[in-house]
Coordinates of C-alpha atoms in Angstrom, one line a residue:
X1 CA -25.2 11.9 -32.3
X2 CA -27.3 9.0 -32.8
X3 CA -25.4 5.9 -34.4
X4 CA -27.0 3.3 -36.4
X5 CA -25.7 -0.3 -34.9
X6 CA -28.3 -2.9 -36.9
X7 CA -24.7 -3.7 -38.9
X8 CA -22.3 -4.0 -36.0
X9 CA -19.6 -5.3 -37.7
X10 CA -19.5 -2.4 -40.2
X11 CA -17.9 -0.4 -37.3
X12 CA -14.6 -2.1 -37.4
X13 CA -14.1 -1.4 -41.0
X14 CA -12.8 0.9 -42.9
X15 CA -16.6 1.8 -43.7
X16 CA -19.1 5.0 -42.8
X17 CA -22.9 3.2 -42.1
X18 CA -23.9 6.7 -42.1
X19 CA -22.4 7.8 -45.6
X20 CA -22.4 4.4 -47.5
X21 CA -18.5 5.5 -48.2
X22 CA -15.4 3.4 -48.0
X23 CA -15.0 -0.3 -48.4
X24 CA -16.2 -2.4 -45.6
X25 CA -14.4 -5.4 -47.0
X26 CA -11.1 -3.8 -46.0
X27 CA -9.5 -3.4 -42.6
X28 CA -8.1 -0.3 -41.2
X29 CA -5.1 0.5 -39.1
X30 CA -5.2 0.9 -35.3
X31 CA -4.0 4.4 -35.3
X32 CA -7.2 5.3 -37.4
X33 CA -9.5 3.2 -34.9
X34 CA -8.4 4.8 -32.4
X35 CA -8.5 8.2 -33.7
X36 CA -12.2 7.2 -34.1
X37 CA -12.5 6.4 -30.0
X38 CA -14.3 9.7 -29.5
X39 CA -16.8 9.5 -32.4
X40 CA -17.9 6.0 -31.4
X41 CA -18.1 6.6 -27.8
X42 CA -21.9 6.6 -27.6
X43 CA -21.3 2.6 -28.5
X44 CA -19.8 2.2 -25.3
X45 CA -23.1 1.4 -23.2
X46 CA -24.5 -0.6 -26.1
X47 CA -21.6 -2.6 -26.8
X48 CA -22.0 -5.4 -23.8
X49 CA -25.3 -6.8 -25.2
X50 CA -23.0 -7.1 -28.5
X51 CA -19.8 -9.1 -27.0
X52 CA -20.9 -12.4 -28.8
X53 CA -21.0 -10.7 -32.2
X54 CA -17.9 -9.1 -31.3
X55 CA -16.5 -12.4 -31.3
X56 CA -17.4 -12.9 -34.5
X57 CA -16.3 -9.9 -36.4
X58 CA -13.5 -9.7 -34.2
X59 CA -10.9 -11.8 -36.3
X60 CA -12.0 -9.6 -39.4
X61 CA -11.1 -6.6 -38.4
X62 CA -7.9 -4.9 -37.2
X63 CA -7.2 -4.2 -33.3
X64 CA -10.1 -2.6 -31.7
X65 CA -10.0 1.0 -30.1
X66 CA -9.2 0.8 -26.4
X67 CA -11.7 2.3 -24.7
X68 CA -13.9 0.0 -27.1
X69 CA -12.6 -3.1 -25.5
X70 CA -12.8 -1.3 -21.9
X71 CA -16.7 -1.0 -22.7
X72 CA -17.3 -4.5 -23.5
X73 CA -16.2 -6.1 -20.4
X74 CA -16.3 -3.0 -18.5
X75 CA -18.6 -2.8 -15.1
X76 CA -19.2 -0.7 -11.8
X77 CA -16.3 -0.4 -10.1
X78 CA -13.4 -2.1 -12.6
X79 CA -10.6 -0.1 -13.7
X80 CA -11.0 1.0 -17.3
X81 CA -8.5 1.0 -20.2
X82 CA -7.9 5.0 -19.9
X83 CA -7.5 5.3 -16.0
X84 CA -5.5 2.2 -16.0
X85 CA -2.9 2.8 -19.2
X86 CA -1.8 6.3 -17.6
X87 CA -0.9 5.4 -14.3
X88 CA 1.3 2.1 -14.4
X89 CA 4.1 2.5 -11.7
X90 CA 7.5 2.0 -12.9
X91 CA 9.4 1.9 -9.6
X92 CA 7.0 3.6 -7.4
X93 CA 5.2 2.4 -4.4
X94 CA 1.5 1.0 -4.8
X95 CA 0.9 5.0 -2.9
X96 CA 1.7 6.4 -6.9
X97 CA -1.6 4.5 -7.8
X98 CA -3.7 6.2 -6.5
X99 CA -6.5 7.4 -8.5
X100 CA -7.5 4.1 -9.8
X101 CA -11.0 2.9 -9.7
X102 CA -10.5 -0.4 -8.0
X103 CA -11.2 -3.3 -8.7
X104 CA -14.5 -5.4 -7.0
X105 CA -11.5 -8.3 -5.9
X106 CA -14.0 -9.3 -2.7
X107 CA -16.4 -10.9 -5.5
X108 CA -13.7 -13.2 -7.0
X109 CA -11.9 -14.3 -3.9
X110 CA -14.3 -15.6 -1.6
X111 CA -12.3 -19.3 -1.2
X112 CA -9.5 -17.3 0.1
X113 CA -11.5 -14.7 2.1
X114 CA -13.5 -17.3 3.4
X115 CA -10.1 -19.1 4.9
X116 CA -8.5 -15.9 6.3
X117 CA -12.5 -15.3 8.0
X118 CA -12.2 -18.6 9.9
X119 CA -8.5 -18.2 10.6
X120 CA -7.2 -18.4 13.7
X121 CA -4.6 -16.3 15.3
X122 CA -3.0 -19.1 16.7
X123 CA -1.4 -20.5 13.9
X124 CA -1.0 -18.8 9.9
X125 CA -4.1 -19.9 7.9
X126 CA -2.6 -21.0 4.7
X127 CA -3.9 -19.9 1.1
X128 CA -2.2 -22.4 -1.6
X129 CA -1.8 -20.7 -4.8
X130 CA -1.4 -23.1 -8.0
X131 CA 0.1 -21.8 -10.9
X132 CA -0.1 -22.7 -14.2
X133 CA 1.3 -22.0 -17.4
X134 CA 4.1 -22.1 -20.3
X135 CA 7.9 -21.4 -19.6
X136 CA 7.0 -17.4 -18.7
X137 CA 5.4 -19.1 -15.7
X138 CA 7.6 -21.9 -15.6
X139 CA 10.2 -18.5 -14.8
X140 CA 12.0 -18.9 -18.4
X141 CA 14.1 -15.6 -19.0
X142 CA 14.5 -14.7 -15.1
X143 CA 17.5 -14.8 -13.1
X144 CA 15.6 -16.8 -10.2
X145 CA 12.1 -18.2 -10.8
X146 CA 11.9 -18.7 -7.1
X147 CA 11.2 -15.1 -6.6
X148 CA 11.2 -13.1 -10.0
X149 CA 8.8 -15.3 -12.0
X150 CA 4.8 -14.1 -12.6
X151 CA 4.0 -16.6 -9.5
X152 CA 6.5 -15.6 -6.7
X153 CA 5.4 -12.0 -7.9
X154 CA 2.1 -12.5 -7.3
X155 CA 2.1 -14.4 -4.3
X156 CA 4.2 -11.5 -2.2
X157 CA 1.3 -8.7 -3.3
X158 CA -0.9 -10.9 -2.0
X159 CA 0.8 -11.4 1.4
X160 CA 2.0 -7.9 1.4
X161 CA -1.8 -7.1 1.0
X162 CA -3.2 -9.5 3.6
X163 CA -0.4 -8.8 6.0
X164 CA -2.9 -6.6 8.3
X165 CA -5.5 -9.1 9.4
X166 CA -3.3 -11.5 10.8
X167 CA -1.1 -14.9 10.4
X168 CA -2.1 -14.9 6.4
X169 CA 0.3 -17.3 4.4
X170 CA -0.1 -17.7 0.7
X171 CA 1.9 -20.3 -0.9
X172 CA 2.5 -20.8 -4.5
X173 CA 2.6 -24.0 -6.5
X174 CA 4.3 -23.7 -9.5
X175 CA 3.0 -26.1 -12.3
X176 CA 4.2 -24.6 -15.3
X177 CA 5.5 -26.7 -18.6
X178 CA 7.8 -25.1 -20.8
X179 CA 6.5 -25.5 -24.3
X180 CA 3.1 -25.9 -23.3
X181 CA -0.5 -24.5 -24.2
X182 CA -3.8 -24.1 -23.0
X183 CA -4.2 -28.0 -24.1
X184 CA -2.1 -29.2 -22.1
X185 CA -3.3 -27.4 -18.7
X186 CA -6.0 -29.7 -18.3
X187 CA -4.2 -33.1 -17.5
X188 CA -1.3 -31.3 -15.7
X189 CA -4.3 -29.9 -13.1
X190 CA -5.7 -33.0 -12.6
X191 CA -3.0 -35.0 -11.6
X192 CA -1.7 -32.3 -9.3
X193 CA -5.4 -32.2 -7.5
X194 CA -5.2 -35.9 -7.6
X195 CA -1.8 -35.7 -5.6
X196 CA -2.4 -32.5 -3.1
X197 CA -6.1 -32.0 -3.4
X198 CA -7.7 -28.8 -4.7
X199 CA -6.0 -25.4 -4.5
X200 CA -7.3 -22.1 -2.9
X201 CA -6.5 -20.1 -5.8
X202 CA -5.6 -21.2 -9.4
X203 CA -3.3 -18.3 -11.3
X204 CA -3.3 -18.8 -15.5
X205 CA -0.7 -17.3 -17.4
X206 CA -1.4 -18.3 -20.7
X207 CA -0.7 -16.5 -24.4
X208 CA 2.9 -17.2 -25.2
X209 CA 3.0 -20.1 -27.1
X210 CA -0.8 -20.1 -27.6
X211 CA -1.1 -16.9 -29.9
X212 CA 2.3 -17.5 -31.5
X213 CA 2.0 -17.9 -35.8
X214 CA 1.2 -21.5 -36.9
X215 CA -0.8 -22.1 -33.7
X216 CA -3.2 -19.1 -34.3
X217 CA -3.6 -19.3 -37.5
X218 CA -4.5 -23.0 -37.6
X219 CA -7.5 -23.2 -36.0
X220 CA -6.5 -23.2 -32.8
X221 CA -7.7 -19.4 -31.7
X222 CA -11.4 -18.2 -32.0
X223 CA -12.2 -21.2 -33.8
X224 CA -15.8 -21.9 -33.7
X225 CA -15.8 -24.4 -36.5
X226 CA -17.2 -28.1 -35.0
X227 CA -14.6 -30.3 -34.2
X228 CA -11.8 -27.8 -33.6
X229 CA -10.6 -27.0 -29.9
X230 CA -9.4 -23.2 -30.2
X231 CA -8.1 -21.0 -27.2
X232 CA -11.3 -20.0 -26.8
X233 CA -12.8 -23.6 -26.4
X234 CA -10.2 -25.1 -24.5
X235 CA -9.4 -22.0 -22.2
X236 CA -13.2 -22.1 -21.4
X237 CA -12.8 -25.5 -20.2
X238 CA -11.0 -24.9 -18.0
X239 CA -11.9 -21.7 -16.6
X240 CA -15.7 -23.8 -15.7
X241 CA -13.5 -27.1 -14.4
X242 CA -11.9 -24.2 -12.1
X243 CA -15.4 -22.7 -11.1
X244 CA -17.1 -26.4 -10.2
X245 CA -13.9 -27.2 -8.2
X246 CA -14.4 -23.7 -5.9
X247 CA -11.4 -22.5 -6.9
X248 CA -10.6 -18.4 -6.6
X249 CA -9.6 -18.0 -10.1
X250 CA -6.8 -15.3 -11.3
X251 CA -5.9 -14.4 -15.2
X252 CA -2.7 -12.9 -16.7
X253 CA -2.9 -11.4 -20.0
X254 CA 0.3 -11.8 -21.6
X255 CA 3.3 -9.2 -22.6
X256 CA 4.1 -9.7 -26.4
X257 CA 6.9 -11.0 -28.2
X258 CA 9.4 -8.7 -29.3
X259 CA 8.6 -7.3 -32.4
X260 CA 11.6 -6.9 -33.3
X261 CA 12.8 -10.0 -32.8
X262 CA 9.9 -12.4 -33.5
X263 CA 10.8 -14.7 -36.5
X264 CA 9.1 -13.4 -40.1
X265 CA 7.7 -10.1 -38.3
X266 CA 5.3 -12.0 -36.5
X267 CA 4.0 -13.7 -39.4
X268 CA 3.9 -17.0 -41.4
X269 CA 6.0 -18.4 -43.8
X270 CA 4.4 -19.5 -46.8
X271 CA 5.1 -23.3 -46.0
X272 CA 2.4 -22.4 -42.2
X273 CA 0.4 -21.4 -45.0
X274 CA -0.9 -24.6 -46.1
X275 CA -3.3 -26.5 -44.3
X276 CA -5.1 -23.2 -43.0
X277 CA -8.5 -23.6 -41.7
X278 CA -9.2 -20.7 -39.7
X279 CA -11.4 -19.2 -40.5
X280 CA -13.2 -21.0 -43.1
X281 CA -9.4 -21.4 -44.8
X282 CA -9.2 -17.5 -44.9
X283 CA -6.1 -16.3 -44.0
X284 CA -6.7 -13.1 -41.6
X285 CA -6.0 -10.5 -41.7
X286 CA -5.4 -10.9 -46.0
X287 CA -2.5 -9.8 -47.1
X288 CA 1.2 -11.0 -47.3
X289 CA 2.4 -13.3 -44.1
X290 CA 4.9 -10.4 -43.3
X291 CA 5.0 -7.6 -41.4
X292 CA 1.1 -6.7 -41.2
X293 CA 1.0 -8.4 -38.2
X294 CA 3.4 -5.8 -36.7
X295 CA 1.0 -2.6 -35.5
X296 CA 1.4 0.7 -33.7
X297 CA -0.8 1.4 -30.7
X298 CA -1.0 5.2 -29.4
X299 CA -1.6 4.9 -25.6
X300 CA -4.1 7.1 -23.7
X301 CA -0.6 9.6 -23.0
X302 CA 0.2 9.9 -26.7
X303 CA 3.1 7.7 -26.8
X304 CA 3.2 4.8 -29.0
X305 CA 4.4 1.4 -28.5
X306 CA 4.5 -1.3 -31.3
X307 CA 2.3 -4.7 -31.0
X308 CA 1.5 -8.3 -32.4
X309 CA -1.9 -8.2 -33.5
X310 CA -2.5 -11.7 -32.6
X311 CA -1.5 -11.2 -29.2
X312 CA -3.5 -8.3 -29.2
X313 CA -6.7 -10.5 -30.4
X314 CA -5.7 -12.9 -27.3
X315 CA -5.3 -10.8 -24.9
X316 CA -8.6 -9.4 -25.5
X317 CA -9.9 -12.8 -26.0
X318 CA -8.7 -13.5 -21.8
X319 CA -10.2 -10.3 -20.9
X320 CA -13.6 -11.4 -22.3
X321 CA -13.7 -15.0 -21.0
X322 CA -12.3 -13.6 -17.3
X323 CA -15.4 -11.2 -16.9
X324 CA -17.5 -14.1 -18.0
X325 CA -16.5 -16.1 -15.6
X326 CA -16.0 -13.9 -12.6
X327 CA -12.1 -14.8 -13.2
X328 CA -9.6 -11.6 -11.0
X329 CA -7.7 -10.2 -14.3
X330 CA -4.2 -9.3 -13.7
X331 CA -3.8 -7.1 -16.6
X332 CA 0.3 -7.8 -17.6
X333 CA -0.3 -6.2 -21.1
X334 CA -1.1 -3.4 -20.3
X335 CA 1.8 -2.9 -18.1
X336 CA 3.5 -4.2 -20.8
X337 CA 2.9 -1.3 -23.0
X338 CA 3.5 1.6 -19.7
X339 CA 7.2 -0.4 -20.1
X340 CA 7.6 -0.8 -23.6
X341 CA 6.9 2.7 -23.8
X342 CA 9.3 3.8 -21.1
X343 CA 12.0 1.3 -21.7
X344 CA 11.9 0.0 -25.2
X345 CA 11.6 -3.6 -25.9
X346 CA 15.4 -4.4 -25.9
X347 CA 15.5 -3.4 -21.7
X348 CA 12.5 -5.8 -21.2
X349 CA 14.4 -9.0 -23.1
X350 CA 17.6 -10.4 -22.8
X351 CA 19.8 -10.2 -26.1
X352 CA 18.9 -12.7 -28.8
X353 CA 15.6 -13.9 -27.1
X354 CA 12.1 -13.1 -28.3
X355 CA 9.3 -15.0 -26.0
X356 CA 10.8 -14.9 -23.0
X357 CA 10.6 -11.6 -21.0
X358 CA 13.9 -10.8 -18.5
X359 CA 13.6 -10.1 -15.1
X360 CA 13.0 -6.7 -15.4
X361 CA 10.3 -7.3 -18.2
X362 CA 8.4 -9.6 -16.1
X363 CA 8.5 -7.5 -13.3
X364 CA 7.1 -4.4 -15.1
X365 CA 4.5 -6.8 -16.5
X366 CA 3.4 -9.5 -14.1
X367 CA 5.0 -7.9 -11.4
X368 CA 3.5 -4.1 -11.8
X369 CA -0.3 -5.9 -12.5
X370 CA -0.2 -7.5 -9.1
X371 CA 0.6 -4.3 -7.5
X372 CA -2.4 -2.9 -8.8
X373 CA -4.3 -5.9 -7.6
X374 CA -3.0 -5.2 -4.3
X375 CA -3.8 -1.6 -4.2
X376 CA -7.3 -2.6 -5.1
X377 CA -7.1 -5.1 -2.4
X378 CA -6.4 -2.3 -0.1
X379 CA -8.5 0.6 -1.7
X380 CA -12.0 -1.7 -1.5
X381 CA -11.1 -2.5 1.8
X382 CA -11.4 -6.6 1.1
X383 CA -8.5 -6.5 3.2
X384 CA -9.5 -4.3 6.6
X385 CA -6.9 -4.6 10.0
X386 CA -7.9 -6.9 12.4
X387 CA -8.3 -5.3 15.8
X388 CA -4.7 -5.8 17.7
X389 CA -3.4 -5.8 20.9
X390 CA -0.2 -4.0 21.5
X391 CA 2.6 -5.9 23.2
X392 CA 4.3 -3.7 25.7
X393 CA 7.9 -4.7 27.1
X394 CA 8.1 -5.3 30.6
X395 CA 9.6 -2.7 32.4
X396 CA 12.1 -4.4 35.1
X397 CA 13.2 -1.8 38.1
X398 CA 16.0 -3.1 40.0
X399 CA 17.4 -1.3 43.3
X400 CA 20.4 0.1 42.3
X401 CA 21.3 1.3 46.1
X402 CA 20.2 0.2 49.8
X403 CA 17.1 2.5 51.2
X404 CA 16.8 3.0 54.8
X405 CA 13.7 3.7 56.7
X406 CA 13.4 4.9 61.0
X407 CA 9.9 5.9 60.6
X408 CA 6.4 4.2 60.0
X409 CA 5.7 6.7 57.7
X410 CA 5.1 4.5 54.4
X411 CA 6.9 6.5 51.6
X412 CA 7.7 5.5 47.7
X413 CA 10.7 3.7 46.6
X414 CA 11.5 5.8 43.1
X415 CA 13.8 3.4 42.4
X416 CA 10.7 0.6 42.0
X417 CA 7.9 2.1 40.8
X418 CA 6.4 3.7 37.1
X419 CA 4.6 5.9 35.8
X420 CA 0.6 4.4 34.6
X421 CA -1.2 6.3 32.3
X422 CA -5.5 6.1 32.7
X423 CA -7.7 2.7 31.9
X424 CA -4.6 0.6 32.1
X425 CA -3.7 -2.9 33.4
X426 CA -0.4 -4.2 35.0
X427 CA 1.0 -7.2 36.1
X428 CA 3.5 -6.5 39.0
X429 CA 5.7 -9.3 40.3
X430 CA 9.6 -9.2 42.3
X431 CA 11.3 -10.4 45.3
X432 CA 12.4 -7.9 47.5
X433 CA 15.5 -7.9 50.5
X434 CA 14.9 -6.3 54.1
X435 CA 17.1 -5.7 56.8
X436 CA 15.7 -4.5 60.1
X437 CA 14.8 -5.2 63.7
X438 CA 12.6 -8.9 64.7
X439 CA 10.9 -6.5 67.0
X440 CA 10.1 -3.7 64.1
X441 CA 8.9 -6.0 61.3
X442 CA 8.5 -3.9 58.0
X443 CA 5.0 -2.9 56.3
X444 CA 4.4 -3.2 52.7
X445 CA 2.2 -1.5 50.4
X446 CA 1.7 -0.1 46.5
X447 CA 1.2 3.8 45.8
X448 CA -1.5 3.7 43.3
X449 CA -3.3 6.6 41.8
X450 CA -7.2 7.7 43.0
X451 CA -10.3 4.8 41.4
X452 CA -7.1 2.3 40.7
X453 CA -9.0 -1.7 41.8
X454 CA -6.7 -4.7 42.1
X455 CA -5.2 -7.4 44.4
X456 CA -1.6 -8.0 45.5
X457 CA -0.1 -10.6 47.9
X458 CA 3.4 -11.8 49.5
X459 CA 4.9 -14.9 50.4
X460 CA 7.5 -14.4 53.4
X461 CA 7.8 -14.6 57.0
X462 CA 5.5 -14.0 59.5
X463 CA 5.0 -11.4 61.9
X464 CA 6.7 -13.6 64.7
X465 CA 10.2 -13.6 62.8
X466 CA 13.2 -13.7 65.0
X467 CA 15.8 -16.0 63.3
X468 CA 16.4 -17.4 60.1
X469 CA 15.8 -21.2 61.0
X470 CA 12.7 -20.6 62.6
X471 CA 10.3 -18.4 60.7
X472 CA 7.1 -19.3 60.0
X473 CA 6.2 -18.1 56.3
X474 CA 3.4 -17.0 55.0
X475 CA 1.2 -16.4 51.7
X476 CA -0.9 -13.4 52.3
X477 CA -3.7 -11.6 49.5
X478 CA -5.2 -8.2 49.9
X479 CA -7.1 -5.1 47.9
X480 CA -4.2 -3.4 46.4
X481 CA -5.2 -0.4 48.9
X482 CA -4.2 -2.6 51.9
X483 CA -1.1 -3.0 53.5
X484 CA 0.6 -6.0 54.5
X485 CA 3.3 -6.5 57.4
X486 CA 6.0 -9.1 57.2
X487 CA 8.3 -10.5 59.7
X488 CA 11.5 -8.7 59.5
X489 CA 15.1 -10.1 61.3
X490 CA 18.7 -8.7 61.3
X491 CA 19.9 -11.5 58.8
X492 CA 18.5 -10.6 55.4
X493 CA 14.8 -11.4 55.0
X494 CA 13.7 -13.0 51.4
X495 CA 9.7 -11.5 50.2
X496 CA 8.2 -12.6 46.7
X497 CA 5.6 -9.8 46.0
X498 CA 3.0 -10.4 43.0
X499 CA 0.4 -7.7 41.9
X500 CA -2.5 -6.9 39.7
X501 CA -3.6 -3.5 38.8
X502 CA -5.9 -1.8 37.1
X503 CA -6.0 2.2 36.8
X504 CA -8.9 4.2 36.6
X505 CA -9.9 7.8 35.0
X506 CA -6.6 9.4 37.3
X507 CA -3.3 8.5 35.9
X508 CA -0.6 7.8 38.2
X509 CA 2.4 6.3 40.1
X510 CA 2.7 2.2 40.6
X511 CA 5.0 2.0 43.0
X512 CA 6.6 -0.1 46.0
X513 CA 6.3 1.5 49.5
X514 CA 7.7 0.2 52.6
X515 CA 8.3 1.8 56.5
X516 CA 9.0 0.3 60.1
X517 CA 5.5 -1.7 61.2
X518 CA 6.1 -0.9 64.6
X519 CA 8.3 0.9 66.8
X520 CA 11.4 -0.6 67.8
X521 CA 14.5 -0.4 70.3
X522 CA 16.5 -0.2 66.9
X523 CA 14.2 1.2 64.4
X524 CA 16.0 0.9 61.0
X525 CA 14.4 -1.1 58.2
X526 CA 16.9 -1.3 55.4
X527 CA 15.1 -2.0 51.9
X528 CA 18.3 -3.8 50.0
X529 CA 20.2 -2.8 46.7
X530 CA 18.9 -5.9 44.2
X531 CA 15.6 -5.8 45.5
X532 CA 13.3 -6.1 41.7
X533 CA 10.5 -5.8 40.6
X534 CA 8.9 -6.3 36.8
X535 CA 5.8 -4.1 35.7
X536 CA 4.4 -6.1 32.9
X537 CA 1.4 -3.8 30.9
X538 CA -1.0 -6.3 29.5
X539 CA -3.3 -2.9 28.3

């Protein structure tokens, strides 16, 4: 079908470009738009050289189809409105995501990634996260803002994501005013930089207080008339004072009051009337300031969820400016809706408030968005394993009984000695305990398998041992091959034995070997219970 878009405005009315029927002067319904998704579809590609006159015809028109919205700010490799809606987690693990296009995150955090790339494993690099925002940051309807608010939320996927390459700490800020809107934001972040310099990562959740009624409606959102300062305006400024500082920039949309709840179904009294200036002193959309601002939006599943339209107007409004300036969205309305649906408004808010989500609204909100972001994370692989070295526990051997030797055959001791598997490395070190004839003396060496390299040494007495007063000792180094002799007596000689060893392509047995050096009117060398030694695997 080929679609006529000189008029593009005409295609959020209640108007036929192709027919010249209906009125384009009067709004429609969202559940007729988005009946309409599949006939305007072929928009889709041609809609992102059209996002500034969406702008425009945007606050004349009801809520835009879905998939509309998804094509104006959508691009290679970012999750769309219809893969997205279907598969919010509830409960699950970020594993019942799968199937989501992710998101290109390694584009929009390169302050952090560039910290965690010059990290050292010596000590946890630190990513400070500064939040910002009205009471819903702030942590107003939780039971502990310390870890249930949007910024402790955010700030454990984010660890939980990094976690594999290494000592990775991010650590959140929170800056939020209860009561406050995007004007405000702009003082609040420059005295904090002022006082702790500038953050890693600046996180926005904004919408609350600045889509509610008066504020909206007074030229304070999409308000392009001179002199005003809208959302738009002021939200812009300071998404670019974030961008020339370096910041990593991340943006919440925001859940929606309860419609139930919100005072004059979401609209404005007649007294909010007066004094309207936006736009050009219109009121929008026309009609009475009731419950018209109260719609019905049929997700991609079928099931329907009630929404403000101003909020939905917003939200869109932070989806736009976030793509334009290379802003990580974390989509909370949407999740919104996936709870809404599944829930009902009443689980998500505490009884007799409106504007303040409970902890288990924020969590299926906030908290579900930044899951996705950390599948994502995960899925692009932004966040790959740094190679590791496994940590083995020493394995100590300790004589449990004495071991005799009349021979000087050298022969294993199985009470001090492992088993080494191919290619790897050991640290051996103990002190071993001998019995046994001055005239005998005792020789010492390590069973090691076939192409195993390495050096091992002793310090004890000397080959000239005949009492315990007056023996010379020694500190001897050999190829772990060799075999060393030490100076044995009948009081109970004292030998420290250290090792390094390295096993070839042959696994095989490290292990402690010992036998009469020479022969001997009394040839017994006794090899004493305690004797130790500690096989430390370093690979």
């Amino acid at each position: 079908m080929t679609v006529d878009v000189s008029d593009f405005g005409t295609f959020w009315k209640n108007y036929d470009p192709k027919t010249g029927v209906g009125d384009p002067s009067t709004p429609v319904a969202a559940p007729t738009l988005n009946e309409r998704e599949a006939k305007y579809a072929a928009l889709h590609g041609a809609m992102v050289g059209y996002v500034n006159a969406a702008r425009d015809y945007a606050e004349q028109a009801a809520a835009p189809a879905d998939d509309q919205v998804a094509g104006l700010v959508g691009a290679a490799g970012t999750a769309t409105r219809a893969q997205l809606d279907a598969r919010y987690a509830t409960d699950a693990d970020v594993a019942d995501l799968d199937g989501l296009t992710p998101q290109p995150i390694s584009a929009v955090l390169q302050r952090s990634l560039g910290k965690v790339i010059h990290g050292k494993d010596s000590a946890a690099t630190t990513v400070r996260v500064y939040g910002i925002g009205s009471s819903v940051m702030v942590g107003g309807g939780v039971t502990d803002y310390g870890t249930d608010g949007p910024l402790p939320l955010l700030v454990a996927q984010l660890n939980a994501a990094f976690a594999p390459v290494g000592p990775v700490s991010f650590v959140g800020y929170n800056d939020g005013q209860d009561g406050s809107a995007a004007g405000d934001w702009r003082a609040r972040y420059t005295a904090w930089v002022t006082a702790n310099g500038v953050p890693d990562v600046v996180y926005v959740v904004a919408g609350m207080n600045d889509f509610a009624p008066a504020v909206w409606h007074k030229g304070q959102t999409f308000d392009a008339n001179p002199g005003q300062s809208g959302f738009v305006t002021l939200f812009e400024e300071l998404l670019s004072r974030w961008r020339a500082d370096g910041c990593d920039i991340i943006v919440a949309t925001t859940p929606h009051m309860h419609t139930g709840r919100v005072p004059n179904g979401g609209g404005l009294t007649t007294a909010e009337q007066v004094g309207i200036t936006y736009p050009d002193a219109t009121y929008t959309p026309n009609g009475s300031p009731g419950n018209e601002h109260i719609r019905s939006l049929t997700l991609p599943d079928g099931r329907t969820v009630p929404y403000l339209y101003r909020f939905r107007r917003g939200n869109q409004a932070i989806r736009l400016l976030a793509a334009k300036y290379g802003a990580l969205l974390l989509d909370a309305e949407r999740t919104y809706f996936d709870a809404v649906a599944t829930y009902g408004e009443d689980a998500l808010y505490n009884t007799g408030q409106y504007n303040h989500p409970n902890t288990f609204g924020i969590a299926r909100s906030y908290g579900d968005a930044g899951r996705i972001i950390r599948k994502s994370l995960r899925d692009t692989a932004t966040v790959s394993p740094r190679p590791t070295t496994t940590v083995f526990d020493p394995i100590r051997k300790v004589k449990a009984t004495n071991a005799n030797r009349t021979t000087s055959t050298l022969a294993t001791d199985p009470q001090l000695s492992v088993t080494a598997p191919v290619r790897s490395k050991w640290l051996v070190k103990g002190s071993l305990y001998f019995t046994g004839p001055a005239d005998g003396d005792v020789n010492l060496k390590f069973e090691v398998p076939t192409g195993t390299v390495g050096r091992w040494g002793v310090i004890g007495p000397g080959l000239t041992a005949s009492t315990v007063t007056a023996d010379p000792v020694t500190a001897r180094s050999f190829p772990i091959a060799s075999s060393i002799e030490v100076g044995c007596h009948s009081s109970t000689t004292a030998v420290d034995v250290s090792a390094y060893v390295e096993i070839g392509d042959t696994a095989g047995t490290i292990g402690l070997q010992f036998a009469l050096f020479a022969s001997s009117a009394t040839p017994s060398i006794n090899l004493q219970a305690y004797s130790h030694l500690e096989f430390i695997r370093v690979q």
